[in-house]
Coordinates of C-alpha atoms in Angstrom, one line a residue:
Chain A
M1 CA 5.9 -15.7 -3.5
A2 CA 7.0 -18.6 -1.6
S3 CA 10.3 -17.1 -0.8
M4 CA 9.1 -14.3 0.7
S5 CA 6.8 -16.6 3.4
S6 CA 9.8 -16.9 6.1
S7 CA 10.8 -13.4 6.0
N8 CA 7.0 -12.2 5.9
L9 CA 6.7 -14.6 9.3
E10 CA 9.8 -12.7 11.0
L11 CA 7.9 -9.2 9.8
D12 CA 4.8 -10.2 11.2
L13 CA 5.9 -11.3 15.0
D14 CA 5.3 -8.6 17.3
R15 CA 3.8 -6.0 14.7
P16 CA 1.3 -3.7 16.0
N17 CA -2.4 -4.4 15.8
I18 CA -3.9 -4.0 12.3
E19 CA -7.4 -4.1 13.9
D20 CA -6.7 -1.1 15.8
Y21 CA -6.4 0.7 12.4
L22 CA -9.1 -0.4 10.4
T23 CA -12.4 0.7 11.2
A24 CA -14.5 -0.7 14.1
D25 CA -17.7 -0.1 12.6
S26 CA -18.5 -4.1 12.8
I27 CA -17.0 -4.8 16.2
Q28 CA -20.4 -5.0 17.8
E29 CA -20.2 -7.7 20.5
P30 CA -23.6 -9.8 20.0
R31 CA -24.9 -10.8 23.1
G32 CA -27.4 -13.4 24.4
K33 CA -28.5 -16.8 23.6
L34 CA -27.2 -18.1 20.1
R35 CA -29.9 -18.3 17.3
L36 CA -29.8 -19.7 13.8
H37 CA -30.0 -15.8 12.8
D38 CA -26.5 -15.4 14.4
F39 CA -24.7 -18.0 12.2
L40 CA -26.5 -16.9 9.1
D41 CA -25.7 -13.2 9.3
I42 CA -22.6 -12.5 7.8
S43 CA -23.2 -9.0 6.9
P44 CA -20.6 -7.6 9.1
T45 CA -17.8 -9.7 7.4
L46 CA -19.3 -9.2 3.6
T47 CA -19.4 -5.6 4.4
E48 CA -15.7 -5.6 5.0
A49 CA -15.2 -7.2 2.1
G50 CA -17.3 -5.0 -0.1
G51 CA -15.7 -2.2 1.4
A52 CA -12.4 -3.5 0.5
I53 CA -13.5 -4.1 -3.1
V54 CA -14.5 -0.4 -3.3
D55 CA -11.7 1.2 -1.9
D56 CA -8.7 0.4 0.2
S57 CA -6.1 2.2 2.0
F58 CA -3.1 0.3 0.7
T59 CA -4.2 0.7 -3.1
R60 CA -4.4 4.6 -2.4
C61 CA -0.9 4.7 -1.1
F62 CA 0.5 3.7 -4.5
K63 CA -2.0 5.6 -6.6
S64 CA -0.3 8.2 -9.0
N65 CA -2.4 11.6 -8.5
P66 CA -1.2 13.9 -11.5
P67 CA -1.9 17.4 -10.9
E68 CA -4.9 18.9 -12.3
P69 CA -4.7 20.1 -15.9
W70 CA -5.3 23.9 -15.7
N71 CA -5.2 24.5 -19.5
W72 CA -9.0 23.8 -20.8
N73 CA -10.0 27.5 -21.5
V74 CA -9.3 29.7 -24.5
Y75 CA -6.9 32.1 -22.9
L76 CA -5.1 29.4 -20.7
F77 CA -4.4 26.6 -23.5
P78 CA -2.3 28.8 -25.8
L79 CA -0.2 29.6 -22.7
W80 CA 0.0 25.8 -21.8
C81 CA 0.9 25.4 -25.3
L82 CA 3.5 28.0 -25.2
G83 CA 4.7 26.7 -21.7
V84 CA 5.2 22.9 -23.6
V85 CA 7.4 24.6 -26.2
V86 CA 9.6 26.2 -23.6
R87 CA 9.7 23.0 -21.3
Y88 CA 10.7 20.5 -24.3
G89 CA 12.2 22.9 -26.6
I90 CA 14.3 25.2 -24.2
L91 CA 14.3 23.8 -20.8
F92 CA 14.8 20.3 -21.6
P93 CA 18.1 20.6 -24.0
V94 CA 19.5 23.4 -21.4
R95 CA 19.0 20.6 -18.6
V96 CA 20.6 17.9 -20.5
L97 CA 23.5 20.2 -21.2
I98 CA 24.0 20.8 -17.5
L99 CA 23.6 17.3 -16.8
T100 CA 26.3 16.2 -19.5
L101 CA 28.6 18.8 -18.2
G102 CA 28.4 17.9 -14.6
W103 CA 29.1 14.4 -15.6
I104 CA 31.9 15.5 -17.4
I105 CA 33.5 17.3 -14.5
F106 CA 32.6 14.5 -12.1
L107 CA 34.2 11.7 -14.5
S108 CA 37.2 13.9 -15.0
C109 CA 37.9 14.5 -11.0
Y110 CA 36.5 11.3 -9.8
I111 CA 38.5 8.8 -11.8
P112 CA 41.9 10.3 -11.3
V113 CA 41.4 10.8 -7.5
H114 CA 40.1 7.2 -7.4
L115 CA 43.0 5.4 -9.5
L116 CA 45.6 7.9 -7.9
L117 CA 44.8 8.7 -4.5
K118 CA 44.7 4.6 -3.6
G119 CA 47.3 4.9 -1.0
H120 CA 45.9 8.2 0.7
D121 CA 42.4 6.8 1.7
K122 CA 41.4 9.3 4.1
L123 CA 41.8 12.6 1.5
R124 CA 40.3 10.0 -1.0
K125 CA 37.1 9.3 0.7
K126 CA 37.1 13.0 1.7
L127 CA 37.2 13.9 -2.2
E128 CA 34.9 11.2 -3.2
R129 CA 32.3 12.5 -0.9
G130 CA 32.6 16.1 -2.1
L131 CA 32.3 14.6 -5.8
V132 CA 29.4 12.8 -5.0
E133 CA 27.7 15.8 -3.5
L134 CA 28.6 17.8 -6.7
I135 CA 27.0 15.4 -9.2
C136 CA 23.9 15.1 -7.0
S137 CA 23.6 18.9 -7.2
F138 CA 23.7 18.7 -11.0
F139 CA 21.1 16.0 -10.9
V140 CA 19.0 18.4 -8.5
A141 CA 19.7 21.4 -10.9
S142 CA 18.8 19.0 -14.2
W143 CA 15.3 18.8 -13.0
T144 CA 15.5 22.5 -11.5
G145 CA 14.9 21.1 -8.0
V146 CA 13.7 23.7 -5.4
V147 CA 14.6 22.1 -2.3
K148 CA 14.0 24.2 1.2
Y149 CA 16.0 22.4 3.7
H150 CA 14.9 22.9 7.5
G151 CA 16.6 21.9 10.5
P152 CA 20.4 21.3 11.5
R153 CA 22.3 19.6 8.6
P154 CA 23.4 16.0 9.7
C155 CA 27.0 15.4 11.1
T156 CA 29.0 12.7 10.9
R157 CA 29.2 10.7 14.3
P158 CA 29.2 7.2 14.9
K159 CA 26.1 5.3 15.9
Q160 CA 23.6 7.0 14.4
V161 CA 21.2 6.3 11.1
F162 CA 19.1 8.5 9.2
V163 CA 15.5 7.6 8.1
A164 CA 13.3 9.1 5.7
N165 CA 10.0 8.4 3.9
H166 CA 10.3 7.2 0.3
T167 CA 8.9 8.6 -2.5
S168 CA 11.2 8.0 -5.4
M169 CA 14.8 7.3 -5.8
I170 CA 15.2 10.7 -6.2
D171 CA 14.9 11.4 -2.3
F172 CA 18.1 9.7 -2.3
I173 CA 19.9 12.4 -4.9
I174 CA 17.9 15.6 -2.8
L175 CA 19.6 14.0 0.5
E176 CA 22.7 13.2 -0.8
Q177 CA 23.6 16.7 -2.3
M178 CA 23.4 18.3 1.1
T179 CA 25.4 15.3 2.7
A180 CA 27.3 12.2 1.4
F181 CA 25.3 9.2 3.0
A182 CA 25.9 5.8 2.7
V183 CA 22.4 4.1 1.5
I184 CA 20.9 0.7 1.6
M185 CA 19.0 -0.1 -1.6
Q186 CA 17.6 -2.6 -3.8
K187 CA 20.0 -3.5 -6.6
H188 CA 18.5 -2.4 -9.7
P189 CA 18.9 -3.3 -13.4
G190 CA 20.5 -1.3 -16.5
W191 CA 22.3 2.2 -15.9
V192 CA 20.9 2.6 -12.4
G193 CA 22.5 -0.8 -11.3
L194 CA 26.0 0.3 -13.2
L195 CA 26.1 3.6 -10.9
Q196 CA 25.2 1.3 -7.8
S197 CA 28.0 -0.5 -8.3
T198 CA 30.6 1.8 -9.3
I199 CA 30.3 5.4 -7.8
L200 CA 27.7 4.7 -4.6
E201 CA 30.6 1.9 -3.6
S202 CA 32.7 4.9 -2.6
V203 CA 30.4 6.6 -0.2
G204 CA 29.6 2.8 1.1
C205 CA 26.5 1.2 -0.1
I206 CA 24.8 -2.2 1.3
W207 CA 22.8 -4.1 -1.3
F208 CA 19.9 -6.3 -0.5
N209 CA 17.4 -8.4 -2.6
R210 CA 13.7 -8.3 -1.7
S211 CA 13.0 -11.6 -3.1
E212 CA 15.7 -13.3 -1.1
A213 CA 14.5 -14.8 2.4
K214 CA 18.0 -15.2 3.9
D215 CA 19.1 -12.2 2.9
R216 CA 17.4 -10.4 5.9
E217 CA 20.0 -11.7 8.2
I218 CA 23.2 -10.8 6.0
V219 CA 21.6 -7.3 5.5
T220 CA 21.0 -6.6 9.5
R221 CA 24.8 -7.9 10.1
K222 CA 26.1 -5.4 7.2
L223 CA 24.2 -2.6 8.6
R224 CA 25.6 -3.1 12.3
E225 CA 29.0 -3.4 11.1
H226 CA 28.5 0.0 9.0
V227 CA 26.8 1.8 11.8
E228 CA 29.8 0.8 14.4
G229 CA 32.6 1.8 11.8
P230 CA 33.8 5.5 13.0
D231 CA 34.6 6.5 9.5
N232 CA 31.9 5.0 7.6
N233 CA 29.5 7.7 6.3
P234 CA 26.3 8.5 7.8
L235 CA 24.0 5.5 7.0
L236 CA 20.5 6.7 5.1
I237 CA 17.7 4.2 5.6
F238 CA 14.4 4.3 3.7
P239 CA 12.4 2.0 6.2
E240 CA 9.2 1.8 4.1
G241 CA 11.1 -0.7 1.8
T242 CA 9.3 0.9 -1.3
C243 CA 8.1 3.9 -3.0
V244 CA 4.9 5.4 -1.8
N245 CA 2.9 8.3 -3.4
N246 CA 3.7 11.1 -0.7
H247 CA 0.2 11.2 0.6
Y248 CA 0.3 8.3 3.2
T249 CA 3.3 6.4 5.1
V250 CA 3.4 2.5 5.1
M251 CA 4.6 0.5 8.0
F252 CA 8.5 1.0 8.6
K253 CA 10.4 -2.0 9.1
K254 CA 12.2 -2.5 12.1
G255 CA 15.6 -3.3 10.9
A256 CA 16.8 0.1 11.3
F257 CA 15.6 0.4 14.5
E258 CA 17.3 -2.7 16.1
L259 CA 20.6 -1.8 15.6
G260 CA 20.9 0.0 19.3
S261 CA 22.0 3.5 17.4
T262 CA 20.1 7.1 17.5
V263 CA 17.7 7.4 14.9
C264 CA 17.7 10.6 13.4
P265 CA 14.4 11.1 11.3
I266 CA 14.1 13.0 7.9
A267 CA 10.6 14.4 6.7
I268 CA 10.4 14.7 2.9
K269 CA 7.2 16.5 1.3
Y270 CA 7.0 16.9 -2.3
N271 CA 4.8 20.1 -3.9
K272 CA 2.9 18.8 -6.6
I273 CA 2.3 22.2 -8.0
F274 CA 4.3 21.1 -11.2
V275 CA 4.7 17.6 -11.1
D276 CA 4.1 14.6 -9.1
A277 CA 7.3 13.1 -7.9
F278 CA 6.1 9.7 -7.0
W279 CA 7.8 7.0 -8.9
N280 CA 5.4 4.3 -9.4
S281 CA 8.0 1.6 -10.3
K282 CA 5.3 -0.5 -11.5
K283 CA 4.2 2.0 -14.3
Q284 CA 7.3 3.4 -15.0
S285 CA 11.0 2.9 -15.4
F286 CA 13.4 5.2 -13.7
T287 CA 14.7 6.7 -17.0
T288 CA 11.2 7.9 -18.0
H289 CA 10.5 9.0 -14.2
L290 CA 13.5 11.1 -14.9
L291 CA 12.5 12.2 -18.4
Q292 CA 9.3 13.2 -16.6
L293 CA 10.8 15.3 -14.3
M294 CA 13.5 16.8 -16.8
T295 CA 10.3 18.3 -18.8
S296 CA 8.5 19.8 -16.1
W297 CA 8.7 23.3 -15.0
A298 CA 10.5 22.1 -11.2
V299 CA 10.6 19.9 -8.5
V300 CA 9.5 21.5 -5.6
C301 CA 9.8 20.0 -2.1
D302 CA 10.6 20.6 1.7
V303 CA 13.3 18.5 3.7
W304 CA 12.9 18.6 7.3
Y305 CA 15.9 17.1 9.3
L306 CA 14.3 16.5 12.4
E307 CA 15.2 15.7 16.1
P308 CA 17.3 12.5 16.9
Q309 CA 15.3 9.9 18.7
N310 CA 16.5 7.1 20.7
M311 CA 14.8 4.2 22.0
K312 CA 12.8 4.5 25.1
P313 CA 13.2 2.1 28.0
G314 CA 10.9 -0.9 27.7
E315 CA 10.2 0.0 23.8
T316 CA 10.5 -2.7 21.3
P317 CA 11.9 -1.9 17.8
I318 CA 8.4 -2.1 16.2
Q319 CA 7.0 0.5 18.6
F320 CA 10.1 2.6 18.2
A321 CA 9.7 2.3 14.3
E322 CA 6.2 3.6 14.7
R323 CA 6.8 6.4 17.1
V324 CA 9.5 7.5 14.4
R325 CA 6.8 7.2 11.8
E326 CA 4.4 9.1 13.4
I327 CA 7.3 11.9 14.1
I328 CA 8.0 12.1 10.3
S329 CA 4.2 11.7 9.1
A330 CA 3.0 14.4 11.5
R331 CA 6.1 16.7 9.9
A332 CA 5.3 16.2 6.5
G333 CA 1.6 16.1 7.1
I334 CA 0.7 12.7 5.5
K335 CA -1.3 9.9 6.7
M336 CA -0.3 6.6 8.1
V337 CA -1.7 3.4 7.2
P338 CA -1.0 -0.1 8.7
W339 CA 0.3 -2.1 6.0
D340 CA 3.7 -3.5 5.0
G341 CA 5.0 -2.0 1.8
Y342 CA 6.3 -5.4 0.9
L343 CA 2.4 -6.5 0.4
K344 CA 2.9 -4.8 -3.0
Y345 CA 4.7 -7.6 -3.8
S346 CA 3.4 -10.7 -1.8
R347 CA 0.3 -11.9 -0.1
P348 CA -0.6 -10.8 3.3
S349 CA 0.0 -13.6 5.9
P350 CA -2.9 -15.6 7.3
K351 CA -2.0 -14.2 10.5
H352 CA -4.9 -11.4 10.0
R353 CA -7.3 -13.8 9.1
E354 CA -6.5 -16.1 12.1
H355 CA -7.3 -12.9 14.1
K356 CA -10.6 -12.5 12.8
Q357 CA -11.4 -16.2 12.9
Q358 CA -10.1 -16.4 16.4
A359 CA -12.5 -13.5 17.5
F360 CA -15.5 -15.2 15.9
A361 CA -14.8 -18.5 17.4
E362 CA -14.3 -17.1 21.0
S363 CA -17.8 -15.1 20.6
V364 CA -19.4 -18.1 19.5
L365 CA -17.9 -20.3 22.5
R366 CA -18.5 -17.7 24.9
R367 CA -22.3 -17.1 24.0
L368 CA -22.6 -21.1 24.3
K369 CA -21.8 -21.0 27.6
D370 CA -23.4 -17.7 28.4
K371 CA -26.7 -19.6 28.5
Chain B
M1 CA -1.7 6.4 -15.4
G2 CA -4.9 4.4 -14.5
S3 CA -7.6 7.1 -15.1
A4 CA -9.9 5.8 -17.5
S5 CA -13.0 8.1 -17.1
S6 CA -12.6 9.1 -20.6
T7 CA -13.6 5.8 -22.2
L8 CA -16.7 5.7 -20.1
T9 CA -19.6 7.8 -22.1
Q10 CA -22.8 9.1 -20.9
Y11 CA -24.6 6.4 -22.5
D12 CA -22.5 3.8 -20.9
I13 CA -23.1 5.1 -17.5
E14 CA -26.8 5.4 -18.1
D15 CA -26.9 1.7 -19.5
V16 CA -25.1 0.6 -16.3
Q17 CA -27.3 2.5 -14.0
Q18 CA -30.3 1.2 -15.5
H19 CA -29.1 -2.2 -15.2
C20 CA -28.5 -1.9 -11.7
N21 CA -31.8 -0.3 -11.0
N22 CA -30.6 3.2 -10.3
L23 CA -29.2 2.0 -7.0
F24 CA -26.1 3.9 -7.6
S25 CA -25.8 7.5 -8.9
Q26 CA -24.3 8.6 -12.1
Q27 CA -21.2 10.1 -10.1
E28 CA -20.5 6.6 -8.2
I29 CA -20.8 4.9 -11.4
V30 CA -18.0 6.9 -12.5
S31 CA -16.0 6.3 -9.2
L32 CA -16.5 2.7 -9.4
Y33 CA -15.2 2.5 -13.1
K34 CA -12.0 4.4 -12.0
R35 CA -11.8 1.9 -9.4
F36 CA -12.3 -1.3 -11.8
C37 CA -9.7 0.2 -14.0
Q38 CA -7.2 0.4 -11.0
L39 CA -7.7 -3.0 -9.9
D40 CA -7.7 -4.3 -13.4
R41 CA -4.3 -3.7 -14.2
T42 CA -3.9 -5.3 -17.4
A43 CA -6.9 -3.7 -18.9
K44 CA -8.5 -6.9 -19.7
G45 CA -11.9 -6.0 -19.0
F46 CA -12.3 -7.9 -16.0
I47 CA -10.7 -8.6 -12.6
S48 CA -8.9 -11.5 -12.2
A49 CA -8.8 -13.3 -8.5
D50 CA -5.2 -12.3 -8.4
E51 CA -6.0 -8.9 -8.6
F52 CA -8.6 -8.8 -6.2
L53 CA -6.4 -10.9 -4.0
S54 CA -3.6 -7.9 -4.2
V55 CA -5.8 -5.6 -2.2
P56 CA -4.5 -7.0 1.5
E57 CA -7.9 -5.9 3.0
F58 CA -9.8 -8.2 0.6
A59 CA -7.3 -11.2 1.0
M60 CA -7.4 -11.3 4.7
N61 CA -11.2 -11.6 4.7
P62 CA -12.4 -14.9 5.9
L63 CA -15.0 -15.3 3.1
S64 CA -12.4 -13.8 0.5
Q65 CA -12.3 -17.1 -1.4
R66 CA -16.0 -17.6 -1.5
L67 CA -16.9 -13.8 -2.9
L68 CA -13.9 -14.3 -5.3
K69 CA -15.9 -17.3 -6.9
M70 CA -19.0 -14.6 -7.2
V71 CA -16.6 -11.9 -8.7
D72 CA -14.0 -13.4 -10.4
G73 CA -13.9 -12.4 -14.0
L74 CA -16.8 -9.9 -13.9
N75 CA -16.9 -7.1 -16.7
F76 CA -17.6 -3.5 -15.6
K77 CA -21.5 -3.9 -15.6
D78 CA -21.8 -7.3 -13.6
F79 CA -19.2 -5.9 -11.2
V80 CA -21.5 -2.8 -10.8
I81 CA -24.5 -5.1 -10.2
F82 CA -22.8 -7.4 -7.7
L83 CA -21.8 -4.3 -5.6
S84 CA -25.4 -2.5 -6.1
A85 CA -26.5 -5.0 -3.3
F86 CA -24.1 -2.8 -0.8
S87 CA -25.8 0.1 -1.8
A88 CA -27.6 1.8 1.1
K89 CA -30.7 2.2 -1.3
A90 CA -30.8 -1.6 -2.0
S91 CA -33.7 -3.7 -0.7
M92 CA -33.3 -6.1 2.2
P93 CA -34.3 -9.2 -0.1
Q94 CA -31.5 -8.1 -2.6
K95 CA -28.9 -8.0 0.5
I96 CA -30.4 -11.2 1.7
E97 CA -29.9 -12.8 -1.8
I98 CA -26.3 -12.1 -1.7
I99 CA -25.9 -13.8 1.6
F100 CA -27.8 -16.7 0.3
K101 CA -25.6 -17.3 -2.5
V102 CA -22.5 -17.1 -0.2
Y103 CA -23.8 -20.0 1.5
D104 CA -25.1 -21.7 -1.7
S105 CA -21.8 -22.8 -3.1
D106 CA -23.5 -25.1 -5.6
Y107 CA -26.0 -22.8 -6.7
N108 CA -28.9 -25.2 -6.5
G109 CA -31.0 -23.0 -4.9
K110 CA -30.7 -25.1 -1.6
V111 CA -28.8 -24.6 1.3
T112 CA -27.8 -27.8 3.4
F113 CA -26.5 -28.4 6.6
K114 CA -22.9 -28.9 5.2
D115 CA -23.3 -25.6 3.5
I116 CA -23.7 -23.8 6.7
M117 CA -21.0 -25.7 8.3
E118 CA -18.6 -25.0 5.7
V119 CA -19.1 -21.2 6.1
L120 CA -18.8 -21.7 9.5
R121 CA -15.3 -23.3 9.3
D122 CA -14.4 -20.5 7.2
L123 CA -15.5 -17.8 9.6
S124 CA -14.1 -19.6 12.7
G125 CA -10.9 -21.4 11.1
S126 CA -8.6 -23.3 13.2
Y127 CA -10.1 -22.1 16.4
M128 CA -13.3 -24.3 16.6
S129 CA -13.3 -28.1 15.8
D130 CA -15.6 -29.7 13.5
K131 CA -17.1 -31.6 16.2
Q132 CA -17.9 -28.2 18.1
I133 CA -19.2 -26.4 14.8
E134 CA -22.0 -29.5 14.2
E135 CA -23.2 -29.5 17.9
V136 CA -23.9 -25.6 17.9
L137 CA -25.5 -25.9 14.6
I138 CA -27.7 -28.9 15.1
K139 CA -28.5 -27.1 18.4
V140 CA -29.6 -23.7 16.7
M141 CA -31.0 -25.3 13.7
Q142 CA -33.3 -27.5 15.9
E143 CA -34.4 -24.5 18.0
A144 CA -35.3 -22.5 14.8
G145 CA -37.5 -25.4 13.9
Y146 CA -34.9 -27.2 11.5
S147 CA -33.3 -30.6 11.4
K148 CA -29.8 -31.7 10.3
D149 CA -31.4 -32.9 6.8
S150 CA -33.4 -29.6 6.2
S151 CA -32.3 -27.7 3.1
L152 CA -33.2 -24.0 3.5
L153 CA -34.4 -21.9 0.5
L154 CA -34.1 -18.2 -0.2
D155 CA -37.4 -17.7 1.6
D156 CA -36.0 -19.2 4.7
F157 CA -33.4 -17.1 4.8
V158 CA -35.5 -14.0 4.3
K159 CA -37.8 -15.2 7.2
I160 CA -35.2 -15.6 9.5
L161 CA -33.0 -12.5 8.6
E162 CA -36.0 -10.0 8.0
H163 CA -36.5 -9.5 11.7
P164 CA -34.4 -7.4 13.1
G165 CA -32.8 -6.8 9.5
L166 CA -29.2 -6.3 8.8
K167 CA -26.9 -3.8 8.0
M168 CA -24.8 -4.2 4.9
E169 CA -23.9 -1.0 3.4
V170 CA -20.5 0.2 1.7
E171 CA -20.2 4.1 0.6
V172 CA -18.7 4.6 -2.7
P173 CA -16.3 7.2 -2.3
V174 CA -17.0 10.2 -4.9
D175 CA -14.2 12.7 -5.5

């Protein structure tokens, strides 16, 4: 995508060295006189390419791993069938009812508050915040979310941002039911977009468009403005920029880490015991995803509010981002991979290939002199 | 959701195994099939160049374009046959043959000075000038007993690369 190229370039400048993460098997420095053999033996490069075809850590991040079926047995199969009947026939309608009830309560309180208290901003904001937390609780109840929160609850202080790993849009709902965060999101189409433009506006939201290259500067400015405003809700950012399958974390974008504020990491880990909460946006719409959640037994997850971090002296935003990512990944027990989540939507920049080419050229030229 | 092992029958697995001369175990072939289906997102029966390039590790390999020519549009059986050269059980001549094919981009069975230069250009990018590559190549070829106008055949490659041999192995992850 041509429009991504300039923002990709910015993403690449001072990014950590991918070579440190990839296997160092083929990095054996050949020595001695150059022979024809050295120019014909491309086996290390081919091995890397073959390895990438067979398995690669980037695709692994976005693989849905459904829970193993346990029902292929004469005793368990009827039990599973009964489970299906209960889930689809009893639980699902009850949940839809709960959700509808929640929406009715929410809308009947929200609309009057929004319209009538136009003059009393502080009170209105406080009530709206409470109401958003309420509807999110209803949402979580509608898929029987069993969420365990660890750590001190976030408080509203200026100059702080919250960052979390991203698995699905329900991450936002789970966190929102505890604290009304302001959020930065990709603008979505359909009913989600409608919700974004009406209700989420009241908690304070920033929109961006992934495919807009220029968008990045505008977004950075908006982020900075929000963080500095004392009355604004605490800002929640998902620095991965895309949904990952909760077994890995991809690289954090440095946008959240160069605002000069304290970063409070939040780690979220889903237990796949009943359902896989990863939203594979290429394979499912959000509605299908929600329906899948609503017809499973429960969504179990752990949320850890971790110790706030500040940028250390002499640390670049990228190093800061990686350090926080390490803290979150360690807490959630997931692995780190050195890929940019946006590679889901675009090709890698030529810089990585150039790095390899440079290494090869330098080795040849050096051995030429070594004679 | 991408898992399609149900459409690969035992007969299919044995057929593929036979075609790749038993270089992969049956479990490895099942894993490769899952991988094939994962890459072939639109379930066409082959993986397009674009889908290969969506693997960042592959896209940033300096020889990716050359390999793409060899793997683009392969069905599963040919995909496995291609990858069998990377199996630990593959013979040295088989591995050398794949390397030969990478150099022999016009598939005429001969690798010329120009062919080698082109591969070297891919490997060194903008960090070596054409003149530098040419100079170095002429020198090493002369030392090996070839001139600028020589064409190398597969046998020449085997002769040059056989000793001390090369290591080109990829492990197929088996769940």
